[in-house]
mmCIF file of C-alpha atoms and ligand atoms in Angstrom:
data_model
loop_
_atom_site.group_PDB
_atom_site.id
_atom_site.type_symbol
_atom_site.label_atom_id
_atom_site.label_comp_id
_atom_site.label_asym_id
_atom_site.label_seq_id
_atom_site.Cartn_x
_atom_site.Cartn_y
_atom_site.Cartn_z
ATOM 1 C CA UNK A 1 53.542 136.398 -17.990
ATOM 2 C CA UNK A 2 56.935 137.341 -19.377
ATOM 3 C CA UNK A 3 59.254 138.749 -16.753
ATOM 4 C CA UNK A 4 60.939 141.305 -18.944
ATOM 5 C CA UNK A 5 59.619 144.562 -20.289
ATOM 6 C CA UNK A 6 60.671 145.295 -23.850
ATOM 7 C CA UNK A 7 60.848 149.003 -24.595
ATOM 8 C CA UNK A 8 61.612 151.098 -27.682
ATOM 9 C CA UNK A 9 64.036 153.865 -26.863
ATOM 10 C CA UNK A 10 65.260 156.731 -28.963
ATOM 11 C CA UNK A 11 68.841 155.702 -29.733
ATOM 12 C CA UNK A 12 69.922 158.805 -31.633
ATOM 13 C CA UNK A 13 68.095 161.991 -32.586
ATOM 14 C CA UNK A 14 67.047 161.626 -36.223
ATOM 15 C CA UNK A 15 68.682 163.836 -38.825
ATOM 16 C CA UNK A 16 66.152 164.331 -41.610
ATOM 17 C CA UNK A 17 63.973 161.295 -42.296
ATOM 18 C CA UNK A 18 64.322 158.988 -39.256
ATOM 19 C CA UNK A 19 66.150 155.693 -39.754
ATOM 20 C CA UNK A 20 65.459 152.379 -38.061
ATOM 21 C CA UNK A 21 68.824 152.661 -36.313
ATOM 22 C CA UNK A 22 67.570 155.804 -34.539
ATOM 23 C CA UNK A 23 65.511 153.409 -32.387
ATOM 24 C CA UNK A 24 66.443 150.361 -30.340
ATOM 25 C CA UNK A 25 64.478 147.701 -28.494
ATOM 26 C CA UNK A 26 65.894 147.190 -24.986
ATOM 27 C CA UNK A 27 64.843 144.924 -22.134
ATOM 28 C CA UNK A 28 64.293 145.970 -18.559
ATOM 29 C CA UNK A 29 62.754 144.370 -15.499
ATOM 30 C CA UNK A 30 58.979 144.234 -15.255
ATOM 31 C CA UNK A 31 58.062 147.360 -13.273
ATOM 32 C CA UNK A 32 56.267 147.103 -9.924
ATOM 33 C CA UNK A 33 53.387 149.545 -9.344
ATOM 34 C CA UNK A 34 53.965 151.957 -6.460
ATOM 35 C CA UNK A 35 51.329 153.048 -3.960
ATOM 36 C CA UNK A 36 48.197 154.216 -5.800
ATOM 37 C CA UNK A 37 49.543 153.026 -9.162
ATOM 38 C CA UNK A 38 48.529 150.324 -11.611
ATOM 39 C CA UNK A 39 50.577 148.004 -13.861
ATOM 40 C CA UNK A 40 49.429 147.967 -17.495
ATOM 41 C CA UNK A 41 50.162 145.651 -20.390
ATOM 42 C CA UNK A 42 50.202 147.402 -23.756
ATOM 43 C CA UNK A 43 47.887 146.031 -26.448
ATOM 44 C CA UNK A 44 48.368 148.839 -28.997
ATOM 45 C CA UNK A 45 50.681 151.789 -29.212
ATOM 46 C CA UNK A 46 50.425 154.746 -31.548
ATOM 47 C CA UNK A 47 52.820 156.193 -34.094
ATOM 48 C CA UNK A 48 52.052 159.841 -34.912
ATOM 49 C CA UNK A 49 53.700 162.574 -36.962
ATOM 50 C CA UNK A 50 54.111 164.913 -33.940
ATOM 51 C CA UNK A 51 56.533 162.413 -32.381
ATOM 52 C CA UNK A 52 59.093 163.544 -34.951
ATOM 53 C CA UNK A 53 58.965 166.978 -33.313
ATOM 54 C CA UNK A 54 59.572 165.718 -29.790
ATOM 55 C CA UNK A 55 62.697 163.895 -31.026
ATOM 56 C CA UNK A 56 64.375 167.243 -31.716
ATOM 57 C CA UNK A 57 66.676 168.895 -29.197
ATOM 58 C CA UNK A 58 64.979 171.454 -26.973
ATOM 59 C CA UNK A 59 61.704 171.703 -25.055
ATOM 60 C CA UNK A 60 59.324 171.586 -28.075
ATOM 61 C CA UNK A 61 55.619 172.364 -28.114
ATOM 62 C CA UNK A 62 54.571 168.894 -27.005
ATOM 63 C CA UNK A 63 57.550 167.975 -24.807
ATOM 64 C CA UNK A 64 60.684 166.101 -25.807
ATOM 65 C CA UNK A 65 62.373 162.719 -25.668
ATOM 66 C CA UNK A 66 66.131 162.317 -25.251
ATOM 67 C CA UNK A 67 68.366 159.473 -26.444
ATOM 68 C CA UNK A 68 68.099 156.561 -24.017
ATOM 69 C CA UNK A 69 64.492 157.313 -23.096
ATOM 70 C CA UNK A 70 61.348 155.375 -24.038
ATOM 71 C CA UNK A 71 59.387 157.192 -26.751
ATOM 72 C CA UNK A 72 56.261 158.542 -25.000
ATOM 73 C CA UNK A 73 53.371 157.949 -27.395
ATOM 74 C CA UNK A 74 49.716 157.191 -26.762
ATOM 75 C CA UNK A 75 49.091 153.555 -25.795
ATOM 76 C CA UNK A 76 46.126 151.449 -24.780
ATOM 77 C CA UNK A 77 46.265 148.356 -22.627
ATOM 78 C CA UNK A 78 44.929 146.248 -19.801
ATOM 79 C CA UNK A 79 45.391 146.624 -16.060
ATOM 80 C CA UNK A 80 47.336 143.627 -14.714
ATOM 81 C CA UNK A 81 47.777 144.783 -11.099
ATOM 82 C CA UNK A 82 46.179 147.622 -9.208
ATOM 83 C CA UNK A 83 47.065 149.485 -6.056
ATOM 84 C CA UNK A 84 44.183 151.855 -6.612
ATOM 85 C CA UNK A 85 40.431 151.253 -6.200
ATOM 86 C CA UNK A 86 39.800 153.406 -9.306
ATOM 87 C CA UNK A 87 40.959 150.533 -11.568
ATOM 88 C CA UNK A 88 40.472 146.782 -11.281
ATOM 89 C CA UNK A 89 42.716 144.183 -12.948
ATOM 90 C CA UNK A 90 41.217 143.277 -16.324
ATOM 91 C CA UNK A 91 39.997 146.798 -17.085
ATOM 92 C CA UNK A 92 41.386 148.783 -20.029
ATOM 93 C CA UNK A 93 42.908 152.267 -20.141
ATOM 94 C CA UNK A 94 44.734 154.621 -22.477
ATOM 95 C CA UNK A 95 47.616 156.914 -21.572
ATOM 96 C CA UNK A 96 50.924 158.298 -22.715
ATOM 97 C CA UNK A 97 53.212 155.530 -21.398
ATOM 98 C CA UNK A 98 54.544 155.015 -24.893
ATOM 99 C CA UNK A 99 56.407 152.372 -26.818
ATOM 100 C CA UNK A 100 56.824 149.649 -24.184
ATOM 101 C CA UNK A 101 55.136 146.357 -23.329
ATOM 102 C CA UNK A 102 54.414 147.175 -19.677
ATOM 103 C CA UNK A 103 54.233 150.373 -17.646
ATOM 104 C CA UNK A 104 53.093 151.700 -14.308
ATOM 105 C CA UNK A 105 50.841 154.724 -14.103
ATOM 106 C CA UNK A 106 48.650 156.634 -11.687
ATOM 107 C CA UNK A 107 44.914 156.839 -12.498
ATOM 108 C CA UNK A 108 45.125 160.590 -13.166
ATOM 109 C CA UNK A 109 47.442 159.774 -16.105
ATOM 110 C CA UNK A 110 44.922 157.345 -17.598
ATOM 111 C CA UNK A 111 41.622 157.440 -19.467
ATOM 112 C CA UNK A 112 39.274 154.523 -18.943
ATOM 113 C CA UNK A 113 38.475 152.582 -22.129
ATOM 114 C CA UNK A 114 35.255 150.554 -22.387
ATOM 115 C CA UNK A 115 35.850 147.526 -24.663
ATOM 116 C CA UNK A 116 32.074 147.050 -24.981
ATOM 117 C CA UNK A 117 31.659 150.460 -26.631
ATOM 118 C CA UNK A 118 34.182 150.017 -29.458
ATOM 119 C CA UNK A 119 37.412 148.083 -30.096
ATOM 120 C CA UNK A 120 40.043 149.403 -27.655
ATOM 121 C CA UNK A 121 42.299 150.455 -30.560
ATOM 122 C CA UNK A 122 39.835 153.245 -31.395
ATOM 123 C CA UNK A 123 40.957 155.062 -28.237
ATOM 124 C CA UNK A 124 44.125 155.922 -30.207
ATOM 125 C CA UNK A 125 42.322 156.784 -33.434
ATOM 126 C CA UNK A 126 38.789 157.714 -34.332
ATOM 127 C CA UNK A 127 37.684 158.041 -30.681
ATOM 128 C CA UNK A 128 41.031 159.432 -29.521
ATOM 129 C CA UNK A 129 43.433 162.263 -30.311
ATOM 130 C CA UNK A 130 43.281 162.090 -34.153
ATOM 131 C CA UNK A 131 39.486 161.790 -34.148
ATOM 132 C CA UNK A 132 39.111 164.788 -31.858
ATOM 133 C CA UNK A 133 41.534 166.719 -34.068
ATOM 134 C CA UNK A 134 39.334 166.088 -37.107
ATOM 135 C CA UNK A 135 36.081 166.783 -35.292
ATOM 136 C CA UNK A 136 36.926 170.003 -33.482
ATOM 137 C CA UNK A 137 39.377 171.354 -36.047
ATOM 138 C CA UNK A 138 36.866 171.063 -38.861
ATOM 139 C CA UNK A 139 33.668 172.002 -37.035
ATOM 140 C CA UNK A 140 34.885 174.619 -34.582
ATOM 141 C CA UNK A 141 37.475 176.346 -36.768
ATOM 142 C CA UNK A 142 36.543 175.382 -40.338
ATOM 143 C CA UNK A 143 32.835 176.097 -39.719
ATOM 144 C CA UNK A 144 31.706 174.261 -42.873
ATOM 145 C CA UNK A 145 28.253 175.130 -44.186
ATOM 146 C CA UNK A 146 26.041 172.953 -46.415
ATOM 147 C CA UNK A 147 26.944 173.337 -50.075
ATOM 148 C CA UNK A 148 30.425 174.696 -49.396
ATOM 149 C CA UNK A 149 33.554 173.059 -50.792
ATOM 150 C CA UNK A 150 35.979 171.547 -48.281
ATOM 151 C CA UNK A 151 39.454 170.504 -49.398
ATOM 152 C CA UNK A 152 41.649 168.328 -47.186
ATOM 153 C CA UNK A 153 45.330 167.525 -47.718
ATOM 154 C CA UNK A 154 46.702 164.280 -46.299
ATOM 155 C CA UNK A 155 43.176 163.043 -46.922
ATOM 156 C CA UNK A 156 43.769 159.301 -46.527
ATOM 157 C CA UNK A 157 45.490 159.542 -43.139
ATOM 158 C CA UNK A 158 44.084 159.195 -39.642
ATOM 159 C CA UNK A 159 42.886 162.786 -39.338
ATOM 160 C CA UNK A 160 42.215 163.586 -42.997
ATOM 161 C CA UNK A 161 40.024 160.556 -43.697
ATOM 162 C CA UNK A 162 37.742 161.603 -40.825
ATOM 163 C CA UNK A 163 37.727 165.290 -41.768
ATOM 164 C CA UNK A 164 36.413 164.483 -45.238
ATOM 165 C CA UNK A 165 33.638 162.263 -43.913
ATOM 166 C CA UNK A 166 32.570 164.773 -41.251
ATOM 167 C CA UNK A 167 32.431 167.437 -43.948
ATOM 168 C CA UNK A 168 30.178 165.185 -46.039
ATOM 169 C CA UNK A 169 27.900 164.721 -43.015
ATOM 170 C CA UNK A 170 27.689 168.537 -42.844
ATOM 171 C CA UNK A 171 26.422 168.581 -46.428
ATOM 172 C CA UNK A 172 29.595 169.867 -48.050
ATOM 173 C CA UNK A 173 31.267 168.987 -51.315
ATOM 174 C CA UNK A 174 34.549 167.301 -50.349
ATOM 175 C CA UNK A 175 37.799 166.885 -52.223
ATOM 176 C CA UNK A 176 41.207 165.775 -51.056
ATOM 177 C CA UNK A 177 44.764 164.898 -51.973
ATOM 178 C CA UNK A 178 46.697 161.766 -51.057
ATOM 179 C CA UNK A 179 49.915 160.077 -52.119
ATOM 180 C CA UNK A 180 48.842 156.977 -54.058
ATOM 181 C CA UNK A 181 46.211 155.841 -56.540
ATOM 182 C CA UNK A 182 44.985 153.200 -54.086
ATOM 183 C CA UNK A 183 44.416 155.904 -51.458
ATOM 184 C CA UNK A 184 42.532 158.046 -53.977
ATOM 185 C CA UNK A 185 40.304 155.086 -54.859
ATOM 186 C CA UNK A 186 39.687 154.427 -51.132
ATOM 187 C CA UNK A 187 38.656 158.064 -50.569
ATOM 188 C CA UNK A 188 36.139 158.063 -53.393
ATOM 189 C CA UNK A 189 34.800 154.515 -53.264
ATOM 190 C CA UNK A 190 34.862 153.756 -49.540
ATOM 191 C CA UNK A 191 34.704 157.137 -47.792
ATOM 192 C CA UNK A 192 32.375 159.076 -50.087
ATOM 193 C CA UNK A 193 34.725 161.884 -51.134
ATOM 194 C CA UNK A 194 33.357 163.696 -54.191
ATOM 195 C CA UNK A 195 36.827 164.024 -55.700
ATOM 196 C CA UNK A 196 40.425 163.156 -54.885
ATOM 197 C CA UNK A 197 43.764 162.967 -56.644
ATOM 198 C CA UNK A 198 47.299 161.683 -56.221
ATOM 199 C CA UNK A 199 49.500 164.715 -55.532
ATOM 200 C CA UNK A 200 52.667 162.679 -56.139
ATOM 201 C CA UNK A 201 51.891 162.011 -59.799
ATOM 202 C CA UNK A 202 50.145 165.312 -60.619
ATOM 203 C CA UNK A 203 52.464 167.834 -62.250
ATOM 204 C CA UNK A 204 49.863 170.642 -62.287
ATOM 205 C CA UNK A 205 48.381 170.782 -58.779
ATOM 206 C CA UNK A 206 46.614 174.081 -59.448
ATOM 207 C CA UNK A 207 45.048 172.907 -62.691
ATOM 208 C CA UNK A 208 43.821 169.680 -61.118
ATOM 209 C CA UNK A 209 42.420 171.552 -58.149
ATOM 210 C CA UNK A 210 40.536 173.984 -60.396
ATOM 211 C CA UNK A 211 39.028 171.050 -62.269
ATOM 212 C CA UNK A 212 37.993 169.192 -59.117
ATOM 213 C CA UNK A 213 36.797 172.269 -57.182
ATOM 214 C CA UNK A 214 35.226 174.444 -59.894
ATOM 215 C CA UNK A 215 33.478 176.620 -57.279
ATOM 216 C CA UNK A 216 36.720 177.277 -55.378
ATOM 217 C CA UNK A 217 37.584 176.228 -51.824
ATOM 218 C CA UNK A 218 35.672 177.531 -48.787
ATOM 219 C CA UNK A 219 37.407 175.451 -46.118
ATOM 220 C CA UNK A 220 40.942 174.124 -46.428
ATOM 221 C CA UNK A 221 41.918 171.587 -43.753
ATOM 222 C CA UNK A 222 45.695 171.412 -44.079
ATOM 223 C CA UNK A 223 47.541 168.372 -42.785
ATOM 224 C CA UNK A 224 50.620 168.688 -44.952
ATOM 225 C CA UNK A 225 51.708 172.170 -46.024
ATOM 226 C CA UNK A 226 54.142 172.199 -48.929
ATOM 227 C CA UNK A 227 53.266 172.613 -52.578
ATOM 228 C CA UNK A 228 49.684 171.457 -52.035
ATOM 229 C CA UNK A 229 49.033 174.362 -49.695
ATOM 230 C CA UNK A 230 50.438 176.891 -52.158
ATOM 231 C CA UNK A 231 48.102 175.496 -54.808
ATOM 232 C CA UNK A 232 45.030 175.617 -52.556
ATOM 233 C CA UNK A 233 45.684 179.178 -51.375
ATOM 234 C CA UNK A 234 45.408 180.325 -54.967
ATOM 235 C CA UNK A 235 41.905 178.787 -55.189
ATOM 236 C CA UNK A 236 40.253 179.974 -51.982
ATOM 237 C CA UNK A 237 36.965 181.856 -52.016
ATOM 238 C CA UNK A 238 36.074 185.063 -50.231
ATOM 239 C CA UNK A 239 35.853 184.541 -46.485
ATOM 240 C CA UNK A 240 37.499 181.101 -46.697
ATOM 241 C CA UNK A 241 38.653 179.402 -43.498
ATOM 242 C CA UNK A 242 42.018 177.677 -43.506
ATOM 243 C CA UNK A 243 42.544 175.241 -40.649
ATOM 244 C CA UNK A 244 46.230 174.604 -40.032
ATOM 245 C CA UNK A 245 46.343 171.160 -38.465
ATOM 246 C CA UNK A 246 49.814 169.982 -39.450
ATOM 247 C CA UNK A 247 52.680 170.592 -41.865
ATOM 248 C CA UNK A 248 54.110 167.096 -42.203
ATOM 249 C CA UNK A 249 55.920 168.049 -45.411
ATOM 250 C CA UNK A 250 58.296 170.047 -43.165
ATOM 251 C CA UNK A 251 58.784 167.732 -40.196
ATOM 252 C CA UNK A 252 62.041 166.192 -41.438
ATOM 253 C CA UNK A 253 63.620 169.384 -42.725
ATOM 254 C CA UNK A 254 66.985 170.267 -41.245
ATOM 255 C CA UNK A 255 66.991 173.934 -42.288
ATOM 256 C CA UNK A 256 64.364 176.451 -41.258
ATOM 257 C CA UNK A 257 61.928 176.343 -44.179
ATOM 258 C CA UNK A 258 61.155 179.297 -46.388
ATOM 259 C CA UNK A 259 58.868 181.831 -44.709
ATOM 260 C CA UNK A 260 55.133 182.378 -45.238
ATOM 261 C CA UNK A 261 54.083 182.261 -48.855
ATOM 262 C CA UNK A 262 51.091 183.574 -50.732
ATOM 263 C CA UNK A 263 49.671 185.273 -47.653
ATOM 264 C CA UNK A 264 48.491 188.176 -49.773
ATOM 265 C CA UNK A 265 45.768 185.748 -50.855
ATOM 266 C CA UNK A 266 44.347 186.012 -47.324
ATOM 267 C CA UNK A 267 44.113 189.776 -47.734
ATOM 268 C CA UNK A 268 42.460 189.653 -51.123
ATOM 269 C CA UNK A 269 40.009 186.921 -50.100
ATOM 270 C CA UNK A 270 39.506 188.301 -46.573
ATOM 271 C CA UNK A 271 40.232 184.772 -45.378
ATOM 272 C CA UNK A 272 41.135 183.398 -41.989
ATOM 273 C CA UNK A 273 43.980 181.009 -41.266
ATOM 274 C CA UNK A 274 43.813 179.350 -37.880
ATOM 275 C CA UNK A 275 46.375 177.038 -36.286
ATOM 276 C CA UNK A 276 45.362 174.813 -33.381
ATOM 277 C CA UNK A 277 46.436 172.038 -31.062
ATOM 278 C CA UNK A 278 43.765 169.512 -30.244
ATOM 279 C CA UNK A 279 44.347 169.691 -26.492
ATOM 280 C CA UNK A 280 42.634 173.057 -26.437
ATOM 281 C CA UNK A 281 39.405 171.034 -26.751
ATOM 282 C CA UNK A 282 40.218 168.586 -23.933
ATOM 283 C CA UNK A 283 37.167 169.608 -21.898
ATOM 284 C CA UNK A 284 34.901 168.981 -24.891
ATOM 285 C CA UNK A 285 36.313 165.517 -25.774
ATOM 286 C CA UNK A 286 33.275 163.704 -24.282
ATOM 287 C CA UNK A 287 31.036 165.566 -26.738
ATOM 288 C CA UNK A 288 33.331 164.727 -29.660
ATOM 289 C CA UNK A 289 33.671 161.060 -28.689
ATOM 290 C CA UNK A 290 29.905 160.670 -28.227
ATOM 291 C CA UNK A 291 29.168 162.222 -31.642
ATOM 292 C CA UNK A 292 31.841 160.253 -33.504
ATOM 293 C CA UNK A 293 30.709 156.983 -31.837
ATOM 294 C CA UNK A 294 27.113 157.748 -32.808
ATOM 295 C CA UNK A 295 28.086 158.382 -36.435
ATOM 296 C CA UNK A 296 29.999 155.085 -36.485
ATOM 297 C CA UNK A 297 26.990 153.203 -35.053
ATOM 298 C CA UNK A 298 24.707 154.838 -37.643
ATOM 299 C CA UNK A 299 27.039 153.753 -40.437
ATOM 300 C CA UNK A 300 27.780 157.354 -41.418
ATOM 301 C CA UNK A 301 31.461 157.387 -40.401
ATOM 302 C CA UNK A 302 34.010 154.748 -41.358
ATOM 303 C CA UNK A 303 37.470 154.369 -39.961
ATOM 304 C CA UNK A 304 40.408 152.295 -41.128
ATOM 305 C CA UNK A 305 43.216 151.110 -38.916
ATOM 306 C CA UNK A 306 46.605 150.248 -40.382
ATOM 307 C CA UNK A 307 47.968 147.786 -37.853
ATOM 308 C CA UNK A 308 51.623 146.775 -37.803
ATOM 309 C CA UNK A 309 52.437 143.718 -35.675
ATOM 310 C CA UNK A 310 55.244 143.586 -33.134
ATOM 311 C CA UNK A 311 57.283 145.905 -30.961
ATOM 312 C CA UNK A 312 60.370 145.314 -33.111
ATOM 313 C CA UNK A 313 58.560 147.030 -36.016
ATOM 314 C CA UNK A 314 57.652 150.210 -34.124
ATOM 315 C CA UNK A 315 60.417 152.370 -35.572
ATOM 316 C CA UNK A 316 59.724 151.172 -39.099
ATOM 317 C CA UNK A 317 55.982 151.801 -38.622
ATOM 318 C CA UNK A 318 56.707 155.357 -37.474
ATOM 319 C CA UNK A 319 59.088 156.113 -40.352
ATOM 320 C CA UNK A 320 56.428 154.903 -42.779
ATOM 321 C CA UNK A 321 54.219 157.869 -41.850
ATOM 322 C CA UNK A 322 56.664 160.099 -43.687
ATOM 323 C CA UNK A 323 56.788 157.910 -46.782
ATOM 324 C CA UNK A 324 53.012 157.478 -46.924
ATOM 325 C CA UNK A 325 52.965 153.733 -46.122
ATOM 326 C CA UNK A 326 49.811 154.027 -44.020
ATOM 327 C CA UNK A 327 46.154 154.358 -44.958
ATOM 328 C CA UNK A 328 44.057 155.483 -42.003
ATOM 329 C CA UNK A 329 45.296 155.376 -38.421
ATOM 330 C CA UNK A 330 48.571 153.516 -38.027
ATOM 331 C CA UNK A 331 48.982 151.528 -34.814
ATOM 332 C CA UNK A 332 51.424 148.910 -33.599
ATOM 333 C CA UNK A 333 50.044 145.814 -31.894
ATOM 334 C CA UNK A 334 52.230 144.656 -29.010
ATOM 335 C CA UNK A 335 50.097 141.730 -27.849
HETATM 336 P P1 LIG B 401 48.521 160.402 -41.090
HETATM 337 O O1 LIG B 401 47.883 161.356 -42.038
HETATM 338 O O2 LIG B 401 47.776 159.175 -40.729
HETATM 339 O O3 LIG B 401 49.950 159.961 -41.616
HETATM 340 C C1 LIG B 401 50.786 160.871 -42.222
HETATM 341 C C2 LIG B 401 50.500 160.979 -43.738
HETATM 342 O O4 LIG B 401 51.104 162.172 -44.218
HETATM 343 C C3 LIG B 401 51.120 159.880 -44.562
HETATM 344 O O5 LIG B 401 50.280 158.764 -44.663
HETATM 345 C C4 LIG B 401 51.398 160.558 -45.911
HETATM 346 O O6 LIG B 401 50.319 160.259 -46.800
HETATM 347 C C5 LIG B 401 51.371 162.043 -45.593
HETATM 348 N N1 LIG B 401 52.664 162.665 -45.875
HETATM 349 C C6 LIG B 401 53.878 162.299 -45.421
HETATM 350 N N2 LIG B 401 54.833 163.107 -45.909
HETATM 351 C C7 LIG B 401 54.203 164.031 -46.700
HETATM 352 C C8 LIG B 401 54.648 165.126 -47.500
HETATM 353 N N3 LIG B 401 55.937 165.464 -47.567
HETATM 354 N N4 LIG B 401 53.717 165.825 -48.184
HETATM 355 C C9 LIG B 401 52.421 165.500 -48.123
HETATM 356 N N5 LIG B 401 51.937 164.465 -47.384
HETATM 357 C C10 LIG B 401 52.821 163.743 -46.687
HETATM 358 O O7 LIG B 401 48.871 161.220 -39.771
HETATM 359 P P2 LIG B 401 47.842 161.935 -38.800
HETATM 360 O O8 LIG B 401 48.082 161.435 -37.455
HETATM 361 O O9 LIG B 401 46.489 161.851 -39.385
HETATM 362 O O10 LIG B 401 48.338 163.439 -38.846
HETATM 363 C C11 LIG B 401 48.053 164.239 -39.984
HETATM 364 C C12 LIG B 401 48.538 165.669 -39.745
HETATM 365 O O11 LIG B 401 47.814 166.213 -38.659
HETATM 366 C C13 LIG B 401 50.010 165.770 -39.375
HETATM 367 O O12 LIG B 401 50.539 166.934 -39.959
HETATM 368 C C14 LIG B 401 49.963 165.927 -37.865
HETATM 369 O O13 LIG B 401 51.084 166.585 -37.353
HETATM 370 C C15 LIG B 401 48.709 166.729 -37.695
HETATM 371 N N6 LIG B 401 48.054 166.637 -36.390
HETATM 372 C C16 LIG B 401 47.827 167.809 -35.744
HETATM 373 C C17 LIG B 401 47.191 167.811 -34.538
HETATM 374 C C18 LIG B 401 46.919 169.103 -33.859
HETATM 375 O O14 LIG B 401 46.482 169.113 -32.723
HETATM 376 N N7 LIG B 401 47.161 170.214 -34.526
HETATM 377 C C19 LIG B 401 46.795 166.604 -33.951
HETATM 378 C C20 LIG B 401 47.018 165.417 -34.661
HETATM 379 C C21 LIG B 401 47.656 165.453 -35.893
HETATM 380 P P3 LIG B 401 50.447 160.451 -48.395
HETATM 381 O O15 LIG B 401 50.536 159.085 -48.968
HETATM 382 O O16 LIG B 401 49.186 161.158 -48.746
HETATM 383 O O17 LIG B 401 51.681 161.274 -48.677
HETATM 384 C C1 LIG B 402 48.029 166.944 -28.320
HETATM 385 C C2 LIG B 402 47.913 168.015 -29.190
HETATM 386 C C3 LIG B 402 48.450 167.921 -30.458
HETATM 387 C C4 LIG B 402 48.696 165.807 -28.713
HETATM 388 C C5 LIG B 402 49.217 165.710 -29.988
HETATM 389 C C6 LIG B 402 49.093 166.779 -30.850
HETATM 390 C C7 LIG B 402 49.616 163.768 -27.997
HETATM 391 C C8 LIG B 402 49.660 166.667 -32.202
HETATM 392 C C9 LIG B 402 50.026 167.737 -32.877
HETATM 393 C C10 LIG B 402 50.622 167.606 -34.200
HETATM 394 O O1 LIG B 402 50.618 166.511 -34.770
HETATM 395 O O2 LIG B 402 51.085 168.601 -34.726
HETATM 396 O O3 LIG B 402 47.500 166.979 -27.068
HETATM 397 O O4 LIG B 402 48.743 164.792 -27.780
#
């Protein structure tokens, strides 16, 4: 076993789109688990859009990271040493120890991961935070009914690709937007979307949307905000539900963005717009994980992982989320 722990720290707070130089790989001594703790070796770590928010100054809605500190993302790994009967060496767990090769944690900071159930990487994707976001956000807030039209922005990403498939399972007509022709092809040919288009090369978003969703939009699952959201709001049906999951188009802005737009549409269409954070469903995760795992086993739900190799590529992998480099759930393999 290597005797150093390589860690990715935030070097400087990003200004606008993060740069690779905002992150640095440093070496520290292998940590020793304290009483009741375990030592873990990271197999996969996660890069997620919300991490951009915690890199800003101030407390933030999901915590914060300061220059010099390890970036605290979701990770999954194996127990190497244990000072706690709850975990044996060799077992796997997920937690928020972040972008580092080794970490110590107490069992109450960890979720057990069963490698026999599914590949351990899924604990960071389809059976983890993004999967639960898609499942509960769509079903509990979007309330899709058979025959309705569901539109999802950011459709080829970790959350969006699952939202579209869950909506199909509910008997909906599903359309989505994504940032490349290859992603659009993947949505239609591999994931069963009824329609999809490349928002980066479409000059008339509204016109394209009208053509692809001739009956209007009943549920809009919004991962991106921006111009796509303006276009969808002008196509919603009476009593539409708009699920505000994320607004990635704004995450790198340095000025406070322009205020709410087109909200009169919600009046006219008597629509609901509902923001949420997935942790509100924490107590119901077992239900969501069981259902998603069952759909995977039955061949009704597919998931793609976009795996980048090597701790030294963590910053680059994260930045790529904002340039659309990933298809499906992006992870970094550390081992
Ligand atoms: P992801 O979709 O796998 O990756 C981000 C994707 O966003 C990129 O692949 C890119 O795809 C797209 N994107 C980047 N910049 C964009 C822009 N300016 N305009 C439009 N699209 C852009 O990430 P994810 O983990 O699934 O997260 C998706 C969204 O859900 C994010 O907004 C995230 O913050 C949110 N989220 C919310 C919760 C919650 O609890 N509310 C939980 C998890 C995630 P393209 O090639 O299509 O541009
Ligand atoms: C969580 C709730 C929300 C969480 C992440 C998010 C890491 C992400 C929110 C976003 O992307 O906006 O518990 O855990």
